[in-house]
Amino acid sequence: VDIDVTRAMVACQKYNFKGGVICLYDKAKLYQQILQYQMDNKDNDEIVATCRKYGDEDPQLWIQALSYFSKLKSADGCRKEIQQILKYIDENDLLSPLLVIQTLSNNESTSLDLLKDYLIRKLRSEQTQIEKDQTEIRRFRQETGDIIKKIKTLETGPTLCQDPKCSACKMDLDLPCIHFFCEHSFHEHCAYAIESATSSEIIYECPLCSGDNRKWLDLINSQRPDKDIHETFHRELDKEQDKFGVVAEFLGRRLFDKE
């Protein structure tokens, strides 16, 4: 049955039919209007319930509710509601701690005790994140140091290939064979041969490492020709979360070598 929403709303408001008003707002997905209607009628018990019902679709409802309760003369009397709202805001990172404090500090009757549980949770969470970040920093530094040492060793010293078997077919190596800096060794016919783009020379690449190597080469070649490797490097650095990994990969592939 088609309903004239405007006329129905007027009738519901005229006869103070709260259920009808909320039903019409719900039908129109006007969730903030539902919350505002409950605030205007001081239906404090229903406000948090409305946030729980519609908050996933419209997280701003929680912030709207916090602002409402913070302005009540007896905010401490709504301790349970405020703490429920703060818990959701904290878990979903809807507001920074500073904005939460500023919102609640607008009311002189709000005590610090009202914020105690929220602040304790937030400080513990921040401390846990700091400890995780410090652990990651130490790990990245160690990995970067190890990679730099390995690169220097490859550049200045010999690489010993001690495996007597082909890394592909696992048969004993015999001449002609090819050894790579990655310490993999192959019969000549087991290694990948590709033609040089600048000469008629045949270049061999490690079959086991070629996929990873080509991933980075394709990445570089896919960039616009007027962009040099340094711009590619900074673009990847901005995009990837593992920034030390990007640095290590570019160094390891010798992508910054001067011609």
PDB file of C-alpha atoms in Angstrom:
ATOM      1  CA  VAL A   1       0.000   0.000   0.000  1.00  0.00           C
ATOM      2  CA  ASP A   2       1.411   3.394  -0.988  1.00  0.00           C
ATOM      3  CA  ILE A   3       1.716   5.801   1.928  1.00  0.00           C
ATOM      4  CA  ASP A   4       1.873   9.587   1.756  1.00  0.00           C
ATOM      5  CA  VAL A   5       4.898   9.841   4.051  1.00  0.00           C
ATOM      6  CA  THR A   6       4.570  13.572   4.650  1.00  0.00           C
ATOM      7  CA  ARG A   7       0.902  13.361   5.678  1.00  0.00           C
ATOM      8  CA  ALA A   8       1.585  10.286   7.781  1.00  0.00           C
ATOM      9  CA  MET A   9       4.444  12.073   9.556  1.00  0.00           C
ATOM     10  CA  VAL A  10       2.269  15.100  10.288  1.00  0.00           C
ATOM     11  CA  ALA A  11      -0.453  12.859  11.731  1.00  0.00           C
ATOM     12  CA  CYS A  12       2.019  10.889  13.883  1.00  0.00           C
ATOM     13  CA  GLN A  13       3.556  14.064  15.268  1.00  0.00           C
ATOM     14  CA  LYS A  14       0.155  15.658  15.876  1.00  0.00           C
ATOM     15  CA  TYR A  15      -1.003  12.730  17.987  1.00  0.00           C
ATOM     16  CA  ASN A  16       2.441  12.148  19.507  1.00  0.00           C
ATOM     17  CA  PHE A  17       2.642   8.657  18.021  1.00  0.00           C
ATOM     18  CA  LYS A  18       6.367   8.089  18.631  1.00  0.00           C
ATOM     19  CA  GLY A  19       6.394   4.590  17.185  1.00  0.00           C
ATOM     20  CA  GLY A  20       4.909   5.863  13.938  1.00  0.00           C
ATOM     21  CA  VAL A  21       7.418   8.710  13.639  1.00  0.00           C
ATOM     22  CA  ILE A  22      10.353   6.358  14.168  1.00  0.00           C
ATOM     23  CA  CYS A  23       8.898   3.818  11.734  1.00  0.00           C
ATOM     24  CA  LEU A  24       8.602   6.463   9.012  1.00  0.00           C
ATOM     25  CA  TYR A  25      12.151   7.715   9.601  1.00  0.00           C
ATOM     26  CA  ASP A  26      13.358   4.125   9.515  1.00  0.00           C
ATOM     27  CA  LYS A  27      11.544   3.488   6.238  1.00  0.00           C
ATOM     28  CA  ALA A  28      13.337   6.508   4.748  1.00  0.00           C
ATOM     29  CA  LYS A  29      16.682   5.446   6.325  1.00  0.00           C
ATOM     30  CA  LEU A  30      16.867   8.773   8.161  1.00  0.00           C
ATOM     31  CA  TYR A  31      18.709   7.341  11.143  1.00  0.00           C
ATOM     32  CA  GLN A  32      20.118  10.618  12.445  1.00  0.00           C
ATOM     33  CA  GLN A  33      16.589  12.037  12.481  1.00  0.00           C
ATOM     34  CA  ILE A  34      15.490   9.048  14.585  1.00  0.00           C
ATOM     35  CA  LEU A  35      18.227   9.809  17.083  1.00  0.00           C
ATOM     36  CA  GLN A  36      17.462  13.528  17.093  1.00  0.00           C
ATOM     37  CA  TYR A  37      13.756  12.801  17.656  1.00  0.00           C
ATOM     38  CA  GLN A  38      14.632  10.664  20.675  1.00  0.00           C
ATOM     39  CA  MET A  39      16.961  13.384  21.972  1.00  0.00           C
ATOM     40  CA  ASP A  40      14.246  16.028  21.591  1.00  0.00           C
ATOM     41  CA  ASN A  41      11.929  13.780  23.603  1.00  0.00           C
ATOM     42  CA  LYS A  42      14.697  12.956  26.119  1.00  0.00           C
ATOM     43  CA  ASP A  43      14.265   9.220  25.513  1.00  0.00           C
ATOM     44  CA  ASN A  44      17.703   8.508  26.958  1.00  0.00           C
ATOM     45  CA  ASP A  45      17.046   4.787  27.319  1.00  0.00           C
ATOM     46  CA  GLU A  46      16.377   4.492  23.585  1.00  0.00           C
ATOM     47  CA  ILE A  47      19.343   6.519  22.334  1.00  0.00           C
ATOM     48  CA  VAL A  48      22.062   3.885  22.862  1.00  0.00           C
ATOM     49  CA  ALA A  49      19.693   1.200  21.536  1.00  0.00           C
ATOM     50  CA  THR A  50      19.249   3.244  18.348  1.00  0.00           C
ATOM     51  CA  CYS A  51      23.021   3.624  18.012  1.00  0.00           C
ATOM     52  CA  ARG A  52      23.447  -0.127  18.348  1.00  0.00           C
ATOM     53  CA  LYS A  53      20.714  -0.808  15.791  1.00  0.00           C
ATOM     54  CA  TYR A  54      21.845   1.630  13.100  1.00  0.00           C
ATOM     55  CA  GLY A  55      25.404   2.523  14.123  1.00  0.00           C
ATOM     56  CA  ASP A  56      27.095   0.101  11.744  1.00  0.00           C
ATOM     57  CA  GLU A  57      25.384   1.825   8.809  1.00  0.00           C
ATOM     58  CA  ASP A  58      25.909   5.314  10.195  1.00  0.00           C
ATOM     59  CA  PRO A  59      28.772   5.500  12.755  1.00  0.00           C
ATOM     60  CA  GLN A  60      28.146   9.236  13.169  1.00  0.00           C
ATOM     61  CA  LEU A  61      25.192   8.300  15.382  1.00  0.00           C
ATOM     62  CA  TRP A  62      27.609   7.396  18.183  1.00  0.00           C
ATOM     63  CA  ILE A  63      29.344  10.753  17.982  1.00  0.00           C
ATOM     64  CA  GLN A  64      25.971  12.513  17.889  1.00  0.00           C
ATOM     65  CA  ALA A  65      24.897  10.586  20.992  1.00  0.00           C
ATOM     66  CA  LEU A  66      28.118  11.393  22.871  1.00  0.00           C
ATOM     67  CA  SER A  67      27.651  15.083  22.116  1.00  0.00           C
ATOM     68  CA  TYR A  68      24.065  14.896  23.403  1.00  0.00           C
ATOM     69  CA  PHE A  69      24.926  13.206  26.700  1.00  0.00           C
ATOM     70  CA  SER A  70      27.912  15.493  27.260  1.00  0.00           C
ATOM     71  CA  LYS A  71      25.615  18.534  27.218  1.00  0.00           C
ATOM     72  CA  LEU A  72      23.186  17.225  29.841  1.00  0.00           C
ATOM     73  CA  LYS A  73      23.332  19.035  33.168  1.00  0.00           C
ATOM     74  CA  SER A  74      23.750  15.724  34.970  1.00  0.00           C
ATOM     75  CA  ALA A  75      26.146  13.945  32.605  1.00  0.00           C
ATOM     76  CA  ASP A  76      27.472  11.843  35.471  1.00  0.00           C
ATOM     77  CA  GLY A  77      23.936  10.484  35.853  1.00  0.00           C
ATOM     78  CA  CYS A  78      24.261   8.977  32.372  1.00  0.00           C
ATOM     79  CA  ARG A  79      27.527   7.224  33.209  1.00  0.00           C
ATOM     80  CA  LYS A  80      26.419   3.847  31.832  1.00  0.00           C
ATOM     81  CA  GLU A  81      25.294   5.283  28.492  1.00  0.00           C
ATOM     82  CA  ILE A  82      28.407   7.438  28.058  1.00  0.00           C
ATOM     83  CA  GLN A  83      30.741   4.554  28.846  1.00  0.00           C
ATOM     84  CA  GLN A  84      28.960   2.318  26.321  1.00  0.00           C
ATOM     85  CA  ILE A  85      29.317   5.030  23.689  1.00  0.00           C
ATOM     86  CA  LEU A  86      32.990   5.602  24.532  1.00  0.00           C
ATOM     87  CA  LYS A  87      33.670   1.876  24.271  1.00  0.00           C
ATOM     88  CA  TYR A  88      32.231   1.741  20.749  1.00  0.00           C
ATOM     89  CA  ILE A  89      34.023   4.936  19.680  1.00  0.00           C
ATOM     90  CA  ASP A  90      37.298   3.514  20.995  1.00  0.00           C
ATOM     91  CA  GLU A  91      36.891   0.087  19.363  1.00  0.00           C
ATOM     92  CA  ASN A  92      36.004   1.622  15.987  1.00  0.00           C
ATOM     93  CA  ASP A  93      38.401   4.576  16.184  1.00  0.00           C
ATOM     94  CA  LEU A  94      35.680   7.132  15.437  1.00  0.00           C
ATOM     95  CA  LEU A  95      37.236  10.007  17.393  1.00  0.00           C
ATOM     96  CA  SER A  96      40.690  10.862  18.651  1.00  0.00           C
ATOM     97  CA  PRO A  97      41.119  10.901  22.464  1.00  0.00           C
ATOM     98  CA  LEU A  98      41.615  14.676  22.312  1.00  0.00           C
ATOM     99  CA  LEU A  99      38.247  15.211  20.590  1.00  0.00           C
ATOM    100  CA  VAL A 100      36.539  12.898  23.084  1.00  0.00           C
ATOM    101  CA  ILE A 101      37.967  14.884  25.992  1.00  0.00           C
ATOM    102  CA  GLN A 102      37.051  18.188  24.342  1.00  0.00           C
ATOM    103  CA  THR A 103      33.493  16.973  23.715  1.00  0.00           C
ATOM    104  CA  LEU A 104      32.949  15.910  27.322  1.00  0.00           C
ATOM    105  CA  SER A 105      34.758  18.913  28.783  1.00  0.00           C
ATOM    106  CA  ASN A 106      32.066  21.214  27.366  1.00  0.00           C
ATOM    107  CA  ASN A 107      30.019  20.310  30.420  1.00  0.00           C
ATOM    108  CA  GLU A 108      31.411  21.579  33.722  1.00  0.00           C
ATOM    109  CA  SER A 109      29.518  18.881  35.612  1.00  0.00           C
ATOM    110  CA  THR A 110      31.423  16.089  33.841  1.00  0.00           C
ATOM    111  CA  SER A 111      34.003  14.522  36.160  1.00  0.00           C
ATOM    112  CA  LEU A 112      37.313  13.013  35.114  1.00  0.00           C
ATOM    113  CA  ASP A 113      36.189   9.758  36.702  1.00  0.00           C
ATOM    114  CA  LEU A 114      33.697   9.403  33.848  1.00  0.00           C
ATOM    115  CA  LEU A 115      36.624   9.192  31.408  1.00  0.00           C
ATOM    116  CA  LYS A 116      38.824   6.954  33.540  1.00  0.00           C
ATOM    117  CA  ASP A 117      37.992   3.593  31.924  1.00  0.00           C
ATOM    118  CA  TYR A 118      38.197   5.058  28.416  1.00  0.00           C
ATOM    119  CA  LEU A 119      41.563   6.722  29.038  1.00  0.00           C
ATOM    120  CA  ILE A 120      43.015   3.586  30.640  1.00  0.00           C
ATOM    121  CA  ARG A 121      41.953   1.482  27.630  1.00  0.00           C
ATOM    122  CA  LYS A 122      43.374   4.053  25.238  1.00  0.00           C
ATOM    123  CA  LEU A 123      46.707   4.379  27.043  1.00  0.00           C
ATOM    124  CA  ARG A 124      47.118   0.608  27.225  1.00  0.00           C
ATOM    125  CA  SER A 125      46.319   0.284  23.531  1.00  0.00           C
ATOM    126  CA  GLU A 126      48.817   3.019  22.642  1.00  0.00           C
ATOM    127  CA  GLN A 127      51.503   1.400  24.798  1.00  0.00           C
ATOM    128  CA  THR A 128      50.909  -1.970  23.137  1.00  0.00           C
ATOM    129  CA  GLN A 129      51.195  -0.362  19.693  1.00  0.00           C
ATOM    130  CA  ILE A 130      54.410   1.424  20.692  1.00  0.00           C
ATOM    131  CA  GLU A 131      55.931  -1.865  21.834  1.00  0.00           C
ATOM    132  CA  LYS A 132      54.927  -3.550  18.559  1.00  0.00           C
ATOM    133  CA  ASP A 133      56.417  -0.678  16.542  1.00  0.00           C
ATOM    134  CA  GLN A 134      59.666  -0.838  18.498  1.00  0.00           C
ATOM    135  CA  THR A 135      59.887  -4.587  17.881  1.00  0.00           C
ATOM    136  CA  GLU A 136      59.307  -4.044  14.151  1.00  0.00           C
ATOM    137  CA  ILE A 137      61.931  -1.285  14.047  1.00  0.00           C
ATOM    138  CA  ARG A 138      64.512  -3.568  15.653  1.00  0.00           C
ATOM    139  CA  ARG A 139      63.636  -6.369  13.225  1.00  0.00           C
ATOM    140  CA  PHE A 140      63.858  -4.078  10.195  1.00  0.00           C
ATOM    141  CA  ARG A 141      67.209  -2.711  11.332  1.00  0.00           C
ATOM    142  CA  GLN A 142      68.575  -6.220  11.786  1.00  0.00           C
ATOM    143  CA  GLU A 143      67.257  -7.389   8.407  1.00  0.00           C
ATOM    144  CA  THR A 144      68.542  -4.264   6.660  1.00  0.00           C
ATOM    145  CA  GLY A 145      71.969  -4.692   8.241  1.00  0.00           C
ATOM    146  CA  ASP A 146      72.100  -8.339   7.163  1.00  0.00           C
ATOM    147  CA  ILE A 147      71.084  -7.443   3.599  1.00  0.00           C
ATOM    148  CA  ILE A 148      73.661  -4.655   3.352  1.00  0.00           C
ATOM    149  CA  LYS A 149      76.378  -7.008   4.585  1.00  0.00           C
ATOM    150  CA  LYS A 150      75.342  -9.614   2.023  1.00  0.00           C
ATOM    151  CA  ILE A 151      75.378  -7.049  -0.792  1.00  0.00           C
ATOM    152  CA  LYS A 152      78.859  -5.860   0.206  1.00  0.00           C
ATOM    153  CA  THR A 153      80.066  -9.462   0.319  1.00  0.00           C
ATOM    154  CA  LEU A 154      78.712 -10.092  -3.184  1.00  0.00           C
ATOM    155  CA  GLU A 155      80.322  -6.915  -4.501  1.00  0.00           C
ATOM    156  CA  THR A 156      83.762  -7.362  -2.939  1.00  0.00           C
ATOM    157  CA  GLY A 157      84.321 -11.063  -2.374  1.00  0.00           C
ATOM    158  CA  PRO A 158      83.917 -14.415  -4.097  1.00  0.00           C
ATOM    159  CA  THR A 159      80.743 -16.459  -3.933  1.00  0.00           C
ATOM    160  CA  LEU A 160      81.340 -20.114  -3.156  1.00  0.00           C
ATOM    161  CA  CYS A 161      79.102 -22.557  -5.000  1.00  0.00           C
ATOM    162  CA  GLN A 162      79.533 -25.784  -3.079  1.00  0.00           C
ATOM    163  CA  ASP A 163      76.489 -27.750  -4.181  1.00  0.00           C
ATOM    164  CA  PRO A 164      77.729 -30.462  -6.585  1.00  0.00           C
ATOM    165  CA  LYS A 165      74.239 -31.008  -8.014  1.00  0.00           C
ATOM    166  CA  CYS A 166      72.141 -28.987 -10.433  1.00  0.00           C
ATOM    167  CA  SER A 167      69.515 -26.946  -8.582  1.00  0.00           C
ATOM    168  CA  ALA A 168      66.948 -27.815 -11.277  1.00  0.00           C
ATOM    169  CA  CYS A 169      67.336 -31.470 -12.233  1.00  0.00           C
ATOM    170  CA  LYS A 170      69.301 -32.527  -9.116  1.00  0.00           C
ATOM    171  CA  MET A 171      71.797 -34.438 -11.266  1.00  0.00           C
ATOM    172  CA  ASP A 172      75.555 -34.107 -10.765  1.00  0.00           C
ATOM    173  CA  LEU A 173      76.966 -30.961 -12.329  1.00  0.00           C
ATOM    174  CA  ASP A 174      79.257 -31.287 -15.312  1.00  0.00           C
ATOM    175  CA  LEU A 175      80.628 -28.776 -17.786  1.00  0.00           C
ATOM    176  CA  PRO A 176      79.304 -26.536 -19.147  1.00  0.00           C
ATOM    177  CA  CYS A 177      77.544 -25.289 -16.013  1.00  0.00           C
ATOM    178  CA  ILE A 178      76.464 -21.894 -14.731  1.00  0.00           C
ATOM    179  CA  HIS A 179      76.723 -20.476 -11.219  1.00  0.00           C
ATOM    180  CA  PHE A 180      74.712 -17.508  -9.944  1.00  0.00           C
ATOM    181  CA  PHE A 181      75.297 -15.053  -7.099  1.00  0.00           C
ATOM    182  CA  CYS A 182      72.200 -16.442  -5.398  1.00  0.00           C
ATOM    183  CA  GLU A 183      74.333 -19.616  -4.939  1.00  0.00           C
ATOM    184  CA  HIS A 184      72.174 -21.729  -7.249  1.00  0.00           C
ATOM    185  CA  SER A 185      74.031 -23.779  -9.869  1.00  0.00           C
ATOM    186  CA  PHE A 186      72.717 -25.355 -13.088  1.00  0.00           C
ATOM    187  CA  HIS A 187      73.676 -27.262 -16.163  1.00  0.00           C
ATOM    188  CA  GLU A 188      73.785 -24.833 -19.048  1.00  0.00           C
ATOM    189  CA  HIS A 189      70.700 -26.427 -20.601  1.00  0.00           C
ATOM    190  CA  CYS A 190      68.790 -26.183 -17.280  1.00  0.00           C
ATOM    191  CA  ALA A 191      69.255 -22.422 -16.901  1.00  0.00           C
ATOM    192  CA  TYR A 192      67.112 -19.806 -18.625  1.00  0.00           C
ATOM    193  CA  ALA A 193      68.810 -18.113 -21.575  1.00  0.00           C
ATOM    194  CA  ILE A 194      67.534 -14.735 -22.746  1.00  0.00           C
ATOM    195  CA  GLU A 195      68.816 -12.354 -25.386  1.00  0.00           C
ATOM    196  CA  SER A 196      70.261  -9.054 -24.253  1.00  0.00           C
ATOM    197  CA  ALA A 197      68.175  -6.021 -25.226  1.00  0.00           C
ATOM    198  CA  THR A 198      71.303  -4.028 -26.079  1.00  0.00           C
ATOM    199  CA  SER A 199      73.523  -6.624 -27.769  1.00  0.00           C
ATOM    200  CA  SER A 200      73.575 -10.098 -29.294  1.00  0.00           C
ATOM    201  CA  GLU A 201      74.965 -11.504 -26.064  1.00  0.00           C
ATOM    202  CA  ILE A 202      73.106 -14.365 -24.408  1.00  0.00           C
ATOM    203  CA  ILE A 203      72.251 -13.718 -20.748  1.00  0.00           C
ATOM    204  CA  TYR A 204      71.381 -16.461 -18.300  1.00  0.00           C
ATOM    205  CA  GLU A 205      69.118 -16.070 -15.309  1.00  0.00           C
ATOM    206  CA  CYS A 206      68.441 -18.331 -12.353  1.00  0.00           C
ATOM    207  CA  PRO A 207      65.246 -20.352 -12.957  1.00  0.00           C
ATOM    208  CA  LEU A 208      64.511 -20.447  -9.228  1.00  0.00           C
ATOM    209  CA  CYS A 209      64.841 -16.694  -8.706  1.00  0.00           C
ATOM    210  CA  SER A 210      63.632 -15.461 -12.093  1.00  0.00           C
ATOM    211  CA  GLY A 211      60.005 -15.047 -11.025  1.00  0.00           C
ATOM    212  CA  ASP A 212      60.891 -12.709  -8.191  1.00  0.00           C
ATOM    213  CA  ASN A 213      63.463 -10.891 -10.320  1.00  0.00           C
ATOM    214  CA  ARG A 214      60.985 -10.368 -13.163  1.00  0.00           C
ATOM    215  CA  LYS A 215      58.370  -9.058 -10.760  1.00  0.00           C
ATOM    216  CA  TRP A 216      60.638  -6.144  -9.976  1.00  0.00           C
ATOM    217  CA  LEU A 217      61.771  -5.691 -13.570  1.00  0.00           C
ATOM    218  CA  ASP A 218      58.161  -5.633 -14.770  1.00  0.00           C
ATOM    219  CA  LEU A 219      57.352  -3.119 -12.059  1.00  0.00           C
ATOM    220  CA  ILE A 220      60.120  -0.832 -13.265  1.00  0.00           C
ATOM    221  CA  ASN A 221      59.319  -1.290 -16.967  1.00  0.00           C
ATOM    222  CA  SER A 222      55.645  -0.585 -16.365  1.00  0.00           C
ATOM    223  CA  GLN A 223      56.423   2.960 -15.251  1.00  0.00           C
ATOM    224  CA  ARG A 224      56.257   5.813 -17.743  1.00  0.00           C
ATOM    225  CA  PRO A 225      59.487   6.107 -19.759  1.00  0.00           C
ATOM    226  CA  ASP A 226      60.098   9.679 -18.599  1.00  0.00           C
ATOM    227  CA  LYS A 227      60.254   8.552 -14.959  1.00  0.00           C
ATOM    228  CA  ASP A 228      63.600   7.357 -13.644  1.00  0.00           C
ATOM    229  CA  ILE A 229      64.262   4.624 -11.135  1.00  0.00           C
ATOM    230  CA  HIS A 230      64.360   7.022  -8.196  1.00  0.00           C
ATOM    231  CA  GLU A 231      60.776   8.122  -8.794  1.00  0.00           C
ATOM    232  CA  THR A 232      59.747   4.480  -9.115  1.00  0.00           C
ATOM    233  CA  PHE A 233      61.489   3.757  -5.839  1.00  0.00           C
ATOM    234  CA  HIS A 234      59.721   6.592  -3.996  1.00  0.00           C
ATOM    235  CA  ARG A 235      56.356   5.597  -5.454  1.00  0.00           C
ATOM    236  CA  GLU A 236      56.767   2.027  -4.223  1.00  0.00           C
ATOM    237  CA  LEU A 237      58.018   3.305  -0.880  1.00  0.00           C
ATOM    238  CA  ASP A 238      54.857   5.377  -0.422  1.00  0.00           C
ATOM    239  CA  LYS A 239      52.572   2.523  -1.480  1.00  0.00           C
ATOM    240  CA  GLU A 240      54.028  -0.389   0.494  1.00  0.00           C
ATOM    241  CA  GLN A 241      53.744  -0.808   4.257  1.00  0.00           C
ATOM    242  CA  ASP A 242      57.017  -2.771   4.425  1.00  0.00           C
ATOM    243  CA  LYS A 243      59.269   0.181   3.580  1.00  0.00           C
ATOM    244  CA  PHE A 244      62.486  -1.490   4.681  1.00  0.00           C
ATOM    245  CA  GLY A 245      61.583  -4.419   2.453  1.00  0.00           C
ATOM    246  CA  VAL A 246      61.264  -2.099  -0.561  1.00  0.00           C
ATOM    247  CA  VAL A 247      64.666  -0.520   0.161  1.00  0.00           C
ATOM    248  CA  ALA A 248      66.275  -3.925   0.556  1.00  0.00           C
ATOM    249  CA  GLU A 249      64.741  -5.240  -2.675  1.00  0.00           C
ATOM    250  CA  PHE A 250      65.882  -2.235  -4.724  1.00  0.00           C
ATOM    251  CA  LEU A 251      69.385  -2.429  -3.267  1.00  0.00           C
ATOM    252  CA  GLY A 252      69.533  -6.180  -3.717  1.00  0.00           C
ATOM    253  CA  ARG A 253      68.535  -5.916  -7.393  1.00  0.00           C
ATOM    254  CA  ARG A 254      71.290  -3.299  -7.890  1.00  0.00           C
ATOM    255  CA  LEU A 255      68.703  -0.905  -9.262  1.00  0.00           C
ATOM    256  CA  PHE A 256      70.588   2.149  -8.065  1.00  0.00           C
ATOM    257  CA  ASP A 257      73.882   1.284  -9.789  1.00  0.00           C
ATOM    258  CA  LYS A 258      75.339   4.106 -11.871  1.00  0.00           C
ATOM    259  CA  GLU A 259      76.023   3.274 -15.466  1.00  0.00           C
TER     260      GLU A 259
END
